[in-house]
Amino acid sequence: MSKVQYRDYEIGPNPCNIARECDWVFAHKDFDGAPDANDSRCGFGPTVEDCKAQIDDLADADGLVTAGS
């Protein structure tokens, strides 16, 4: 499976697959990634559906409406 767009995030196969049961990674389109940025809009999970659920949780924490697409 190739990359999936969900809300303002991109979900794709874990290129390193260091964590055994985390086959997928996700990051917000504006994710900074710098250690001092305090940007937590990224993560990983065993399935695309799990990543989508985590994205929904992140959106809820930010006070956004969860109407996945």
Backbone as JSON, one array per atom type, in Angstrom:
{
  "sequence": "MSKVQYRDYEIGPNPCNIARECDWVFAHKDFDGAPDANDSRCGFGPTVEDCKAQIDDLADADGLVTAGS",
  "N": [[0.84, -1.19, 0.0], [0.47, 2.25, -0.73], [1.22, 5.67, 0.22], [-1.16, 7.37, 2.31], [-3.52, 9.95, 2.43], [-4.89, 11.71, 5.1], [-7.03, 13.76, 6.67], [-5.1, 16.46, 7.54], [-2.79, 15.05, 7.41], [-0.17, 12.74, 6.47], [0.02, 9.35, 5.9], [2.15, 6.63, 5.86], [4.09, 3.73, 4.78], [6.34, 2.42, 7.22], [9.57, 3.3, 6.87], [11.9, 2.44, 8.15], [11.14, 0.59, 10.03], [11.86, -0.02, 12.67], [10.67, -0.34, 15.21], [9.02, -3.15, 15.93], [6.15, -3.79, 15.68], [5.11, -1.65, 14.37], [4.2, -0.76, 11.6], [3.46, 1.42, 10.14], [3.79, 4.96, 9.67], [3.07, 8.37, 10.55], [2.62, 11.87, 9.84], [1.92, 15.32, 10.3], [1.16, 17.66, 7.7], [2.47, 20.06, 8.1], [4.42, 19.42, 9.9], [7.23, 19.99, 11.9], [9.54, 18.72, 13.05], [11.97, 19.35, 14.18], [14.03, 19.03, 17.08], [13.67, 21.01, 19.07], [11.23, 22.12, 18.51], [8.89, 21.26, 19.68], [6.79, 19.89, 18.46], [4.32, 17.69, 18.2], [2.92, 16.36, 16.27], [3.0, 13.77, 14.99], [3.59, 10.24, 14.52], [3.27, 6.66, 15.01], [2.06, 3.39, 14.09], [0.48, 0.1, 14.15], [-1.35, -0.35, 12.1], [-3.05, 1.26, 9.33], [-5.56, 2.15, 10.09], [-5.27, 2.37, 12.87], [-3.42, 4.45, 12.97], [-5.02, 6.5, 11.9], [-6.91, 6.72, 13.95], [-5.28, 7.67, 16.02], [-4.58, 10.13, 14.91], [-7.08, 11.36, 14.9], [-7.41, 11.57, 17.67], [-5.32, 13.36, 18.26], [-6.27, 15.61, 16.9], [-8.62, 16.08, 18.34], [-7.49, 16.83, 20.78], [-6.4, 19.22, 20.06], [-8.64, 20.69, 19.78], [-10.07, 20.54, 17.42], [-12.59, 19.72, 15.01], [-13.53, 16.38, 14.6], [-13.89, 15.02, 11.75], [-13.21, 12.86, 9.93], [-11.65, 12.2, 6.74]],
  "CA": [[0.0, 0.0, 0.0], [1.24, 3.48, -0.79], [0.86, 6.67, 1.22], [-2.57, 7.71, 2.44], [-3.78, 11.28, 2.97], [-6.02, 11.7, 6.03], [-7.1, 15.09, 7.26], [-3.91, 17.17, 7.06], [-1.67, 14.15, 7.7], [0.2, 11.72, 5.49], [0.32, 8.06, 6.53], [2.88, 5.81, 4.91], [4.84, 2.6, 5.34], [7.49, 2.76, 8.05], [10.75, 2.95, 6.08], [12.94, 1.78, 8.96], [10.48, -0.49, 10.75], [12.68, -0.36, 13.83], [9.73, -0.87, 16.19], [8.48, -4.3, 15.2], [4.73, -3.81, 15.37], [4.73, -0.32, 13.89], [4.45, -0.82, 10.16], [3.02, 2.66, 9.52], [4.15, 6.21, 10.32], [2.28, 9.5, 10.07], [3.06, 13.21, 10.23], [1.12, 16.43, 9.78], [1.81, 18.29, 6.54], [3.32, 21.15, 8.59], [5.28, 18.91, 10.98], [8.57, 20.6, 11.88], [10.51, 17.65, 13.26], [13.14, 19.82, 14.94], [13.91, 18.64, 18.49], [13.24, 22.11, 19.92], [9.98, 22.67, 17.99], [7.78, 20.77, 20.49], [5.73, 19.55, 17.53], [4.02, 16.27, 18.44], [1.95, 15.92, 15.27], [3.53, 12.63, 14.25], [3.49, 9.01, 15.31], [3.38, 5.4, 14.3], [1.09, 2.41, 14.53], [0.52, -1.19, 13.46], [-2.24, -0.34, 10.94], [-3.49, 2.58, 8.89], [-6.72, 2.5, 10.91], [-4.76, 2.81, 14.16], [-2.85, 5.79, 12.76], [-6.14, 7.43, 11.76], [-7.49, 6.93, 15.29], [-4.36, 8.54, 16.74], [-4.72, 11.46, 14.31], [-8.33, 11.89, 15.44], [-7.13, 11.94, 19.06], [-4.51, 14.58, 18.23], [-7.16, 16.69, 16.48], [-9.49, 16.36, 19.48], [-6.68, 17.52, 21.78], [-6.21, 20.58, 19.56], [-9.94, 21.33, 19.71], [-10.59, 20.52, 16.06], [-13.7, 18.81, 14.79], [-13.09, 15.14, 14.0], [-14.74, 14.57, 10.67], [-12.22, 12.26, 9.05], [-11.95, 12.13, 5.3]],
  "C": [[0.88, 1.24, 0.0], [0.76, 4.45, 0.29], [-0.61, 7.03, 1.14], [-2.66, 9.13, 3.01], [-5.0, 11.18, 3.88], [-5.98, 12.99, 6.81], [-5.9, 15.87, 6.74], [-2.64, 16.36, 7.33], [-1.4, 13.23, 6.51], [0.61, 10.47, 6.27], [1.03, 7.22, 5.47], [3.59, 4.66, 5.58], [6.05, 3.1, 6.13], [8.76, 2.35, 7.32], [11.82, 2.19, 6.86], [12.4, 0.54, 9.66], [11.31, -0.99, 11.92], [11.8, -0.98, 14.93], [8.91, -1.96, 15.49], [7.02, -4.21, 14.82], [4.23, -2.45, 14.92], [5.07, -0.22, 12.42], [4.12, 0.48, 9.45], [3.46, 3.86, 10.34], [3.25, 7.31, 9.76], [2.86, 10.8, 10.58], [2.13, 14.23, 9.59], [1.88, 17.09, 8.64], [2.73, 19.43, 6.96], [4.25, 20.72, 9.73], [6.69, 19.44, 10.82], [9.66, 19.54, 12.03], [11.75, 18.07, 14.03], [12.96, 19.49, 16.42], [13.38, 19.76, 19.4], [11.89, 22.71, 19.49], [8.76, 22.28, 18.84], [6.56, 20.45, 19.63], [5.48, 18.04, 17.64], [3.03, 15.72, 17.42], [2.54, 14.84, 14.36], [3.4, 11.4, 15.13], [3.62, 7.79, 14.42], [2.35, 4.42, 14.85], [1.15, 1.14, 13.7], [-0.33, -1.24, 12.19], [-2.56, 1.1, 10.55], [-4.65, 3.06, 9.75], [-6.29, 3.0, 12.28], [-4.16, 4.21, 14.04], [-3.95, 6.83, 12.62], [-6.77, 7.73, 13.11], [-6.59, 7.86, 16.11], [-4.45, 9.98, 16.22], [-6.0, 12.12, 14.83], [-8.14, 12.35, 16.88], [-6.31, 13.23, 19.13], [-5.38, 15.78, 17.85], [-8.1, 17.07, 17.62], [-8.75, 17.16, 20.54], [-6.45, 18.98, 21.37], [-7.52, 21.33, 19.44], [-10.53, 21.41, 18.31], [-11.73, 19.53, 15.96], [-13.17, 17.56, 14.1], [-14.11, 14.67, 12.99], [-13.83, 14.0, 9.61], [-12.65, 12.19, 7.61], [-11.09, 11.1, 4.62]]
}
